[in-house]
Amino acid sequence: MIDRHVSLTALADLPATGATSRWVDGDVGLHVLDHPGPASSTLAPLVLVPGISMPAMGMDFVARDLAATHRVLVTDVRGRGLSQSGPDYSMTAC
């Protein structure tokens, strides 16, 4: 498994998003941006999965709008952004 290293300058925009950086452990560590949404919301969270070449930060403009009404979780897919790479990129593995 290959660890991904990202410079601090690449993370400079994270505080401006209002999101929290979280990790999902498994066969491959996946990074998720968690946009909390309104505290009073009883709506189910939304999960956004960016296109194969886009990191989670690329969906920030969509996540911010949706976070007005929902909690929004945006993933860095396997091998992109801050998520780890893995040996298998099949649909089942991903």
Tab-separated table of C-alpha atoms in Angstrom:
chain	number	residue	atom	x	y	z
A	1	MET	CA	0.000	0.000	0.000
A	2	ILE	CA	1.309	3.427	-0.935
A	3	ASP	CA	0.806	6.339	1.442
A	4	ARG	CA	-0.089	9.645	-0.161
A	5	HIS	CA	1.752	12.734	1.027
A	6	VAL	CA	0.276	16.162	0.429
A	7	SER	CA	2.030	19.429	1.168
A	8	LEU	CA	0.558	21.946	3.588
A	9	THR	CA	-0.003	24.367	0.724
A	10	ALA	CA	-2.310	21.810	-0.911
A	11	LEU	CA	-4.430	21.825	2.251
A	12	ALA	CA	-4.515	25.619	2.568
A	13	ASP	CA	-8.125	25.888	1.363
A	14	LEU	CA	-9.492	23.264	3.780
A	15	PRO	CA	-10.345	25.666	6.650
A	16	ALA	CA	-12.268	27.923	4.258
A	17	THR	CA	-14.591	25.061	3.288
A	18	GLY	CA	-16.035	24.625	6.785
A	19	ALA	CA	-15.385	20.899	6.389
A	20	THR	CA	-13.552	18.517	8.685
A	21	SER	CA	-10.987	16.145	7.238
A	22	ARG	CA	-11.784	12.552	8.271
A	23	TRP	CA	-10.422	9.093	7.494
A	24	VAL	CA	-12.238	5.815	6.819
A	25	ASP	CA	-10.087	2.802	7.641
A	26	GLY	CA	-10.280	-0.363	5.593
A	27	ASP	CA	-8.135	-2.239	3.107
A	28	VAL	CA	-7.272	1.209	1.731
A	29	GLY	CA	-7.445	4.354	3.867
A	30	LEU	CA	-9.970	6.742	2.334
A	31	HIS	CA	-10.094	10.450	3.026
A	32	VAL	CA	-13.463	12.205	3.418
A	33	LEU	CA	-14.381	15.865	3.758
A	34	ASP	CA	-17.257	16.186	6.211
A	35	HIS	CA	-19.406	19.311	5.743
A	36	PRO	CA	-21.596	19.355	8.884
A	37	GLY	CA	-24.688	21.123	7.542
A	38	PRO	CA	-27.203	22.748	9.885
A	39	ALA	CA	-27.375	21.316	13.405
A	40	SER	CA	-31.164	21.254	13.231
A	41	SER	CA	-31.304	19.138	10.053
A	42	THR	CA	-33.014	15.760	10.340
A	43	LEU	CA	-32.329	14.949	6.678
A	44	ALA	CA	-30.133	12.005	5.748
A	45	PRO	CA	-26.503	12.876	4.942
A	46	LEU	CA	-25.470	13.104	1.297
A	47	VAL	CA	-22.366	11.317	-0.009
A	48	LEU	CA	-20.646	12.842	-3.032
A	49	VAL	CA	-18.187	10.781	-5.062
A	50	PRO	CA	-16.151	12.971	-7.432
A	51	GLY	CA	-15.149	11.824	-10.890
A	52	ILE	CA	-12.163	9.523	-11.159
A	53	SER	CA	-9.585	12.292	-11.612
A	54	MET	CA	-11.062	14.854	-9.190
A	55	PRO	CA	-10.155	15.135	-5.504
A	56	ALA	CA	-12.791	15.900	-2.868
A	57	MET	CA	-11.758	19.574	-2.782
A	58	GLY	CA	-12.874	19.857	-6.415
A	59	MET	CA	-16.472	19.293	-5.308
A	60	ASP	CA	-16.308	22.052	-2.688
A	61	PHE	CA	-18.598	24.412	-4.608
A	62	VAL	CA	-21.296	21.715	-4.743
A	63	ALA	CA	-20.799	20.535	-1.148
A	64	ARG	CA	-21.071	24.071	0.268
A	65	ASP	CA	-24.415	24.648	-1.428
A	66	LEU	CA	-25.800	21.276	-0.317
A	67	ALA	CA	-24.525	21.818	3.247
A	68	ALA	CA	-27.133	24.562	3.638
A	69	THR	CA	-29.671	21.776	4.216
A	70	HIS	CA	-27.744	18.491	4.619
A	71	ARG	CA	-24.625	17.015	6.131
A	72	VAL	CA	-22.400	16.346	3.101
A	73	LEU	CA	-19.577	13.795	2.926
A	74	VAL	CA	-17.206	14.051	-0.059
A	75	THR	CA	-14.757	11.227	-0.690
A	76	ASP	CA	-11.300	11.228	-2.172
A	77	VAL	CA	-11.579	8.067	-4.252
A	78	ARG	CA	-8.889	5.416	-4.048
A	79	GLY	CA	-5.569	6.829	-5.252
A	80	ARG	CA	-6.751	10.461	-5.469
A	81	GLY	CA	-6.434	13.423	-3.129
A	82	LEU	CA	-5.449	12.208	0.340
A	83	SER	CA	-6.770	8.645	-0.036
A	84	GLN	CA	-4.321	5.790	-0.286
A	85	SER	CA	-3.669	3.826	-3.440
A	86	GLY	CA	-4.450	0.132	-3.585
A	87	PRO	CA	-3.503	-2.881	-5.654
A	88	ASP	CA	-6.974	-3.283	-7.159
A	89	TYR	CA	-9.111	-0.687	-8.928
A	90	SER	CA	-12.001	-2.944	-9.946
A	91	MET	CA	-15.571	-1.752	-9.331
A	92	THR	CA	-15.926	-4.258	-6.497
A	93	ALA	CA	-12.746	-3.071	-4.763
A	94	CYS	CA	-13.566	0.599	-5.150
